[in-house]
Short mmCIF file of C-alpha atoms in Angstrom, two decimals:
data_model
loop_
_atom_site.label_atom_id
_atom_site.label_comp_id
_atom_site.label_asym_id
_atom_site.label_seq_id
_atom_site.Cartn_x
_atom_site.Cartn_y
_atom_site.Cartn_z
CA UNK U 253 -24.64 3.77 9.83
CA UNK U 254 -22.68 0.72 11.25
CA UNK U 255 -19.21 0.60 12.00
CA UNK U 256 -18.77 -1.99 9.24
CA UNK U 257 -20.90 -0.98 6.52
CA UNK U 258 -21.29 -3.12 3.57
CA UNK U 259 -19.79 -1.56 0.50
CA UNK U 260 -22.91 -2.74 -1.40
CA UNK U 261 -24.96 0.02 0.41
CA UNK U 262 -22.85 2.80 -0.63
CA UNK U 263 -24.09 4.95 -3.59
CA UNK U 264 -22.66 8.15 -5.29
CA UNK U 265 -23.68 10.11 -2.74
CA UNK U 266 -23.49 7.96 0.52
CA UNK U 267 -20.17 7.81 1.64
CA UNK U 268 -19.00 6.38 5.29
CA UNK U 269 -18.98 8.62 7.76
CA UNK U 270 -15.19 9.35 8.82
CA UNK U 271 -14.02 10.30 12.39
CA UNK U 272 -13.02 13.93 12.72
CA UNK U 273 -9.09 14.14 13.11
CA UNK U 274 -8.61 15.19 17.01
CA UNK U 275 -5.11 14.86 17.74
CA UNK U 276 -3.72 11.59 16.86
CA UNK U 277 -0.63 9.93 18.71
CA UNK U 278 2.85 10.70 17.68
CA UNK U 279 4.79 7.98 17.80
CA UNK U 280 8.58 8.60 19.55
CA UNK U 281 10.38 5.56 18.82
CA UNK U 282 10.86 2.71 16.28
CA UNK U 283 10.37 -0.01 19.07
CA UNK U 284 7.32 1.73 19.96
CA UNK U 285 5.90 1.99 16.63
CA UNK U 286 6.56 -2.00 16.28
CA UNK U 287 4.76 -2.51 19.39
CA UNK U 288 1.97 -0.20 18.36
CA UNK U 289 1.47 -2.35 15.46
CA UNK U 290 1.79 -5.66 16.86
CA UNK U 291 -1.15 -4.79 19.25
CA UNK U 292 -3.39 -3.01 16.52
CA UNK U 293 -2.80 -6.34 14.07
CA UNK U 294 -3.69 -8.53 16.73
CA UNK U 295 -7.16 -6.74 17.34
CA UNK U 296 -7.81 -6.70 13.35
CA UNK U 297 -6.55 -10.35 12.95
CA UNK U 298 -9.71 -11.65 13.79
CA UNK U 299 -12.53 -10.00 11.75
CA UNK U 300 -10.07 -10.20 8.46
CA UNK U 301 -11.55 -13.32 7.12
CA UNK U 302 -15.40 -11.86 7.59
CA UNK U 303 -14.69 -8.29 6.33
CA UNK U 304 -13.02 -10.02 2.96
CA UNK U 305 -16.15 -12.52 2.70
CA UNK U 306 -18.83 -9.87 3.26
CA UNK U 307 -16.91 -7.06 1.72
CA UNK U 308 -17.45 -4.54 5.09
CA UNK U 309 -15.02 -1.47 4.60
CA UNK U 310 -12.76 -1.01 7.70
CA UNK U 311 -14.42 2.28 8.90
CA UNK U 312 -13.70 1.69 12.40
CA UNK U 313 -10.23 -0.05 11.97
CA UNK U 314 -8.91 2.48 9.67
CA UNK U 315 -10.03 5.12 12.28
CA UNK U 316 -7.83 3.49 14.92
CA UNK U 317 -5.03 2.68 12.89
CA UNK U 318 -4.50 6.06 12.13
CA UNK U 319 -5.37 7.42 15.56
CA UNK U 320 -2.52 5.13 16.69
CA UNK U 321 -0.03 7.71 15.22
CA UNK U 322 1.33 5.12 12.39
CA UNK U 323 0.13 7.19 9.73
CA UNK U 324 2.62 9.83 10.36
CA UNK U 325 5.87 7.93 10.99
CA UNK U 326 7.72 9.73 7.87
CA UNK U 327 6.66 12.74 8.79
CA UNK U 328 9.88 15.15 9.38
CA UNK U 329 11.08 15.83 12.61
CA UNK U 330 11.26 19.37 12.18
CA UNK U 331 7.80 19.55 11.41
CA UNK U 332 6.98 17.39 14.75
CA UNK U 333 6.85 14.10 13.47
CA UNK U 334 8.78 10.42 14.31
CA UNK U 335 10.82 10.80 10.97
CA UNK U 336 11.57 7.01 11.49
CA UNK U 337 13.33 4.93 9.30
CA UNK U 338 11.78 3.09 6.29
CA UNK U 339 12.95 -0.52 7.61
CA UNK U 340 10.62 0.28 10.70
CA UNK U 341 7.79 1.52 8.23
CA UNK U 342 7.68 -1.22 6.14
CA UNK U 343 7.74 -3.78 9.18
CA UNK U 344 5.11 -1.84 10.56
CA UNK U 345 3.19 -2.54 7.28
CA UNK U 346 4.18 -5.82 6.89
CA UNK U 347 2.63 -6.71 10.47
CA UNK U 348 -0.69 -5.19 9.95
CA UNK U 349 -0.64 -6.66 6.23
CA UNK U 350 -0.02 -9.94 7.97
CA UNK U 351 -3.33 -9.36 10.06
CA UNK U 352 -5.41 -7.93 6.98
CA UNK U 353 -3.60 -6.94 4.20
CA UNK U 354 -6.28 -4.34 2.71
CA UNK U 355 -5.74 -2.42 5.91
CA UNK U 356 -1.93 -2.81 5.35
CA UNK U 357 -2.18 -1.37 1.80
CA UNK U 358 -4.37 1.69 2.70
CA UNK U 359 -1.44 3.88 4.23
CA UNK U 360 0.70 3.14 1.24
CA UNK U 361 -0.61 6.43 -0.96
CA UNK U 362 -0.55 8.46 2.25
CA UNK U 363 3.00 7.54 3.23
CA UNK U 364 3.82 8.62 -0.89
CA UNK U 365 2.05 11.81 -0.15
CA UNK U 366 4.42 12.71 2.91
CA UNK U 367 7.25 12.10 0.93
CA UNK U 368 5.65 14.21 -2.01
CA UNK U 369 5.35 17.13 0.70
CA UNK U 370 8.60 16.76 1.79
CA UNK U 371 10.49 17.09 -1.59
CA UNK U 372 8.10 19.43 -3.40
CA UNK U 373 5.66 21.35 -1.61
CA UNK U 374 6.49 25.03 -0.14
CA UNK U 375 7.15 25.68 3.46
CA UNK U 376 3.61 26.88 4.33
CA UNK U 377 1.92 24.02 2.22
CA UNK U 378 4.36 21.51 4.39
CA UNK U 379 3.43 23.33 7.84
CA UNK U 380 -0.14 22.93 6.78
CA UNK U 381 -0.39 19.41 5.64
CA UNK U 382 2.00 18.09 8.30
CA UNK U 383 0.00 19.71 10.96
CA UNK U 384 -3.07 18.23 9.91
CA UNK U 385 -1.81 14.43 9.39
CA UNK U 386 -0.36 14.62 12.58
CA UNK U 387 -3.72 15.37 14.17
CA UNK U 388 -5.08 12.48 12.37
CA UNK U 389 -5.78 13.72 8.65
CA UNK U 390 -5.67 10.59 6.22
CA UNK U 391 -4.77 11.27 2.53
CA UNK U 392 -6.34 8.77 0.22
CA UNK U 393 -5.30 8.54 -3.88
CA UNK U 394 -6.58 9.62 -7.21
CA UNK U 395 -3.62 8.73 -9.29
CA UNK U 396 -4.31 6.12 -12.18
CA UNK U 397 -6.58 6.07 -15.08
CA UNK U 398 -8.05 3.63 -17.17
CA UNK U 399 -8.03 5.11 -20.52
CA UNK U 400 -4.69 6.37 -20.97
CA UNK U 401 -1.77 4.90 -22.85
CA UNK U 402 0.51 3.68 -19.88
CA UNK U 403 -0.08 4.00 -15.90
CA UNK U 404 2.12 7.29 -16.30
CA UNK U 405 0.35 8.79 -18.88
CA UNK U 406 -2.43 11.38 -17.14
CA UNK U 407 -5.28 12.87 -18.51
CA UNK U 408 -6.87 14.51 -15.92
CA UNK U 409 -6.49 18.55 -16.53
CA UNK U 410 -5.69 21.29 -14.29
CA UNK U 411 -6.13 24.81 -15.47
CA UNK U 412 -5.56 28.10 -14.12
CA UNK U 413 -8.75 30.45 -13.43
CA UNK U 414 -7.78 33.64 -11.34
CA UNK U 415 -6.22 33.25 -8.15
CA UNK U 416 -7.52 29.60 -8.11
CA UNK U 417 -7.01 26.17 -10.15
CA UNK U 418 -9.65 24.19 -11.94
CA UNK U 419 -9.48 20.38 -12.07
CA UNK U 420 -11.06 17.85 -14.44
CA UNK U 421 -10.82 14.21 -14.86
CA UNK U 422 -11.63 10.60 -14.07
CA UNK U 423 -9.47 8.44 -12.08
CA UNK U 424 -9.36 4.63 -11.04
CA UNK U 425 -7.44 2.37 -8.82
CA UNK U 426 -8.09 5.37 -6.19
CA UNK U 427 -7.13 3.24 -2.89
CA UNK U 428 -8.20 4.58 0.19
CA UNK U 429 -10.34 7.55 -1.28
CA UNK U 430 -13.29 6.74 0.18
CA UNK U 431 -12.01 6.42 3.69
CA UNK U 432 -9.78 9.72 3.41
CA UNK U 433 -9.90 12.87 4.86
CA UNK U 434 -8.46 14.32 1.78
CA UNK U 435 -7.77 13.16 -1.91
CA UNK U 436 -4.47 14.38 -3.68
CA UNK U 437 -5.11 14.03 -7.38
CA UNK U 438 -2.55 13.67 -10.06
CA UNK U 439 -3.21 16.06 -12.52
CA UNK U 440 -1.40 17.74 -15.85
CA UNK U 441 -1.73 21.33 -16.99
CA UNK U 442 -1.97 22.30 -20.64
CA UNK U 443 1.61 22.33 -21.12
CA UNK U 444 1.74 18.48 -19.69
CA UNK U 445 3.18 19.43 -16.42
CA UNK U 446 2.77 17.53 -13.30
CA UNK U 447 0.59 19.02 -10.37
CA UNK U 448 -0.74 17.32 -7.10
CA UNK U 449 -4.26 18.82 -6.27
CA UNK U 450 -5.45 18.10 -2.92
CA UNK U 451 -8.99 18.32 -2.51
CA UNK U 452 -11.35 17.68 0.75
CA UNK U 453 -13.18 14.17 0.36
CA UNK U 454 -16.35 16.05 0.44
CA UNK U 455 -15.56 19.02 -1.95
CA UNK U 456 -18.00 20.10 -4.41
CA UNK U 457 -16.97 18.68 -7.71
CA UNK U 458 -15.35 15.47 -6.27
CA UNK U 459 -17.35 12.47 -6.51
CA UNK U 460 -16.20 9.27 -5.06
CA UNK U 461 -17.89 5.98 -6.24
CA UNK U 462 -17.19 2.69 -4.46
CA UNK U 463 -17.19 0.26 -7.58
CA UNK U 464 -13.84 -1.65 -6.75
CA UNK U 465 -14.89 -5.32 -7.96
CA UNK U 466 -11.53 -7.21 -7.97
CA UNK U 467 -11.47 -10.67 -6.44
CA UNK U 468 -8.50 -9.63 -4.14
CA UNK U 469 -7.76 -6.80 -1.74
CA UNK U 470 -11.50 -6.37 -1.65
CA UNK U 471 -11.83 -3.59 1.07
CA UNK U 472 -9.26 -1.14 -0.15
CA UNK U 473 -12.40 0.52 -1.82
CA UNK U 474 -9.94 1.25 -4.98
CA UNK U 475 -12.60 2.58 -7.08
CA UNK U 476 -13.50 5.18 -9.27
CA UNK U 477 -13.08 9.11 -8.41
CA UNK U 478 -14.62 11.74 -11.06
CA UNK U 479 -13.47 15.28 -10.68
CA UNK U 480 -16.01 17.68 -12.27
CA UNK U 481 -14.88 21.73 -12.23
CA UNK U 482 -13.47 20.91 -8.98
CA UNK U 483 -12.28 24.60 -7.64
CA UNK U 484 -9.06 24.68 -5.63
CA UNK U 485 -6.83 27.59 -4.11
CA UNK U 486 -3.53 27.83 -4.96
CA UNK U 487 -2.65 26.32 -1.31
CA UNK U 488 -3.92 23.07 -2.35
CA UNK U 489 -2.09 22.48 -5.38
CA UNK U 490 1.73 21.33 -5.37
CA UNK U 491 3.70 21.87 -8.67
CA UNK U 492 5.54 18.43 -8.43
CA UNK U 493 6.67 19.04 -11.71
CA UNK U 494 9.60 21.14 -10.35
CA UNK U 495 11.02 18.27 -8.87
CA UNK U 496 11.48 16.24 -11.91
CA UNK U 497 14.89 17.19 -12.66
CA UNK U 498 16.33 16.45 -9.38
CA UNK U 499 17.00 12.79 -8.04
CA UNK U 500 14.19 11.79 -5.58
CA UNK U 501 13.55 8.29 -3.87
CA UNK U 502 9.64 8.76 -4.05
CA UNK U 503 9.48 5.73 -6.40
CA UNK U 504 11.46 3.49 -4.16
CA UNK U 505 9.04 4.96 -1.25
CA UNK U 506 6.29 3.89 -3.29
CA UNK U 507 7.47 0.54 -3.75
CA UNK U 508 8.77 -0.36 -0.18
CA UNK U 509 5.27 0.05 1.11
CA UNK U 510 3.97 -2.41 -1.93
CA UNK U 511 7.16 -4.92 -0.99
CA UNK U 512 6.04 -5.01 2.69
CA UNK U 513 1.93 -5.51 2.10
CA UNK U 514 3.38 -8.88 0.03
CA UNK U 515 5.67 -9.82 2.71
CA UNK U 516 2.97 -9.67 5.37
CA UNK U 517 0.56 -11.81 3.18
CA UNK U 518 3.35 -14.50 2.59
CA UNK U 519 3.83 -14.55 6.41
CA UNK U 520 0.10 -14.94 7.54
CA UNK U 521 -0.26 -17.79 4.65
CA UNK U 522 3.04 -19.57 5.90
CA UNK U 523 1.49 -19.08 9.76
CA UNK U 524 -1.95 -20.46 8.53
CA UNK U 525 -0.18 -23.40 6.76
CA UNK U 526 1.62 -24.25 9.73
CA UNK U 527 -1.35 -24.24 11.96
CA UNK U 528 -3.57 -26.07 9.44
CA UNK U 529 -1.16 -28.72 9.06
CA UNK U 530 -0.43 -29.36 12.61
CA UNK U 531 -4.20 -29.43 13.45
CA UNK U 532 -6.21 -30.80 10.46
CA UNK U 533 -4.36 -32.02 7.68
CA UNK U 534 -3.79 -36.09 6.99
CA UNK U 535 -0.60 -37.19 6.02
CA UNK U 536 -0.41 -38.66 2.36
CA UNK U 537 -0.92 -42.82 2.21
CA UNK U 538 2.21 -43.60 0.50
CA UNK U 539 4.28 -41.42 3.39
CA UNK U 540 3.74 -44.10 6.35
CA UNK U 541 3.67 -41.53 8.58
CA UNK U 542 0.95 -41.35 11.40
CA UNK U 543 0.45 -37.45 11.15
CA UNK U 544 0.73 -34.52 8.30
CA UNK U 545 3.79 -32.89 10.46
CA UNK U 546 5.92 -35.96 9.79
CA UNK U 547 5.49 -36.16 6.21
CA UNK U 548 9.00 -35.27 4.93
CA UNK U 549 8.02 -33.33 1.96
CA UNK U 550 5.79 -31.32 3.96
CA UNK U 551 8.83 -30.70 6.44
CA UNK U 552 10.84 -29.60 3.59
CA UNK U 553 8.46 -27.47 2.03
CA UNK U 554 7.99 -25.54 5.24
CA UNK U 555 11.74 -25.25 6.25
CA UNK U 556 11.70 -23.83 2.48
CA UNK U 557 9.14 -21.21 3.24
CA UNK U 558 10.91 -20.21 6.25
CA UNK U 559 13.94 -19.43 4.55
CA UNK U 560 12.34 -17.58 1.56
CA UNK U 561 10.33 -15.59 4.30
CA UNK U 562 13.33 -14.58 6.23
CA UNK U 563 15.59 -13.98 3.16
CA UNK U 564 12.63 -11.32 2.21
CA UNK U 565 12.20 -9.87 5.64
CA UNK U 566 16.27 -9.44 5.71
CA UNK U 567 16.19 -7.65 2.00
CA UNK U 568 13.20 -5.63 2.83
CA UNK U 569 15.26 -4.06 6.04
CA UNK U 570 18.27 -3.71 3.96
CA UNK U 571 15.96 -1.79 1.29
CA UNK U 572 14.58 0.63 4.05
CA UNK U 573 18.40 1.14 5.23
CA UNK U 574 19.46 1.98 1.35
CA UNK U 575 16.14 4.07 1.09
CA UNK U 576 16.93 5.97 4.33
CA UNK U 577 20.49 6.89 2.86
CA UNK U 578 19.14 8.23 -0.73
CA UNK U 579 16.27 10.54 1.63
CA UNK U 580 18.73 12.11 3.56
CA UNK U 581 21.52 12.56 0.61
CA UNK U 582 19.10 12.33 -2.76
CA UNK U 583 21.74 12.07 -5.85
CA UNK U 584 21.62 10.42 -8.88
CA UNK U 585 23.59 7.55 -7.24
CA UNK U 586 21.92 7.08 -3.71
CA UNK U 587 18.55 7.23 -5.42
CA UNK U 588 19.51 4.55 -8.23
CA UNK U 589 20.88 2.36 -5.11
CA UNK U 590 17.66 2.67 -3.58
CA UNK U 591 15.50 1.53 -6.33
CA UNK U 592 17.40 -1.36 -6.84
CA UNK U 593 17.46 -2.28 -3.29
CA UNK U 594 13.59 -2.29 -3.09
CA UNK U 595 13.33 -3.88 -6.11
CA UNK U 596 14.91 -6.74 -4.91
CA UNK U 597 12.73 -6.99 -1.90
CA UNK U 598 9.59 -6.38 -4.44
CA UNK U 599 10.87 -9.73 -6.35
CA UNK U 600 11.27 -11.64 -3.65
CA UNK U 601 8.17 -10.61 -1.58
CA UNK U 602 5.98 -11.03 -4.96
CA UNK U 603 7.42 -14.48 -5.62
CA UNK U 604 6.97 -15.39 -1.99
CA UNK U 605 3.64 -14.34 -1.86
CA UNK U 606 2.20 -16.35 -4.58
CA UNK U 607 4.37 -19.35 -3.75
CA UNK U 608 3.18 -19.68 0.12
CA UNK U 609 -0.57 -18.74 -1.04
CA UNK U 610 -0.51 -21.84 -3.23
CA UNK U 611 1.41 -23.91 -0.85
CA UNK U 612 -1.10 -23.71 2.08
CA UNK U 613 -3.53 -25.54 -0.07
CA UNK U 614 -0.90 -28.07 -1.40
CA UNK U 615 -0.28 -29.20 2.10
CA UNK U 616 -3.64 -28.39 3.80
CA UNK U 617 -5.49 -31.03 1.43
CA UNK U 618 -8.59 -30.57 -0.10
CA UNK U 619 -10.40 -29.87 3.61
CA UNK U 620 -8.05 -26.40 3.72
CA UNK U 621 -10.30 -25.22 0.31
CA UNK U 622 -13.45 -25.27 2.32
CA UNK U 623 -15.51 -22.15 2.31
CA UNK U 624 -15.53 -21.83 5.74
CA UNK U 625 -11.58 -21.57 6.15
CA UNK U 626 -11.69 -18.56 3.29
CA UNK U 627 -7.84 -19.25 2.88
CA UNK U 628 -8.67 -18.43 -0.63
CA UNK U 629 -8.49 -14.81 0.36
CA UNK U 630 -4.57 -15.27 1.05
CA UNK U 631 -3.93 -16.36 -2.74
CA UNK U 632 -6.53 -13.76 -4.07
CA UNK U 633 -5.07 -10.76 -1.85
CA UNK U 634 -1.54 -12.02 -3.38
CA UNK U 635 -2.52 -12.36 -6.89
CA UNK U 636 -4.35 -8.80 -6.88
CA UNK U 637 -1.74 -7.14 -5.14
CA UNK U 638 1.51 -8.12 -6.73
CA UNK U 639 0.22 -7.00 -10.22
CA UNK U 640 0.45 -3.34 -9.31
CA UNK U 641 3.67 -3.44 -11.38
CA UNK U 642 5.39 -6.17 -13.06
CA UNK U 643 8.19 -8.24 -11.49
CA UNK U 644 9.19 -9.47 -14.68
CA UNK U 645 10.78 -5.75 -15.60
CA UNK U 646 12.69 -5.60 -12.46
CA UNK U 647 14.93 -8.47 -12.95
CA UNK U 648 16.42 -6.97 -16.04
CA UNK U 649 16.79 -3.42 -14.54
CA UNK U 650 18.55 -5.01 -11.72
CA UNK U 651 20.71 -6.98 -13.91
CA UNK U 652 21.66 -3.92 -16.14
CA UNK U 653 22.35 -2.05 -13.18
CA UNK U 654 25.36 -4.49 -12.15
CA UNK U 655 26.48 -5.78 -15.37
CA UNK U 656 26.39 -2.61 -17.34
CA UNK U 657 25.96 0.23 -14.80
CA UNK U 658 22.41 1.42 -16.36
CA UNK U 659 20.53 3.43 -13.74
CA UNK U 660 16.86 2.61 -13.24
CA UNK U 661 14.10 4.57 -14.23
CA UNK U 662 12.89 6.88 -11.74
CA UNK U 663 9.11 6.83 -11.45
CA UNK U 664 6.45 5.62 -8.96
CA UNK U 665 6.92 1.83 -10.02
CA UNK U 666 10.49 1.08 -9.39
#
């Protein structure tokens, strides 16, 4: 098994060999988290294009990412975690995503799982899982399904059998499951109540298939998970339905990571645009300029992109602060404010990621489209990642909140 194993060589029974959780670093401050993220991003950036081109799964990279301590940033202090702000967490994700957005996306469901544990698990479950996470255990995702009416309708079933639970179903868009130690599975019982069932990746009855065929975010391994008579003890089953009637900022926690990934994609696309215009692009014949960097329209567009990037970064940081307030004091009002703040950042980050990845080719010219550059990966990643939820629905939700005092819905997409 090589460090970079081609996904094409993986079969239903051949999974990448993962490192054993052996005691990951625990980050002590926001400054340390940002510094670690910058060092890690610099290390993985060089191989990002080749991983995308060959679809090499980042097995070694994700192990280093986890051991760095950046996967436990929102573990509560009372359980030994850093409990850092979501502004810091969003900045960490955007730094990593600028280097490789597939790797930047992989912690998203893990961060969400930590928040789910914090709000819905028993004290015993929190102690067990947080201890494992601080040691370097990664969680993946088995959430969305292909055949259901909407993304929030689940057909994966959980039933009680004596002291245990039995799970059956099929999941898709299971980002990170292939590279995770444990897989949280969203399920419903016969009464339609939601549970999270947490299985070991190699558990009997759990099959992870690497059939992710999207043209973007190619190494997230977001493929199929099949669950057949998976038996779990009650200690591995979290009754998340118990918190559905209480205000929770969990949806905003999910969304801020997505906004951070898109911000990172935009940041890298702008950096590559500037470098290519400086070093490789030609001025347009009608400009009368000797160099592409002197073209007034190019100069104007670079200024516009930088303004939009800094505005997006500012909204992302503000969203993190509002989210922190909702996590500390979850009321109907604070949770709604957090969802709205994060939705604003998601709107800007989506728009900017798509704009910046298009502008790269506009100002780079035809030679920027050559396969050797692989700049199309930026647009492909942006286009795929930004369809996780429709921004067209966020504009009216934000407007209705301010104009008519209508609170946003509470779910994972707002």
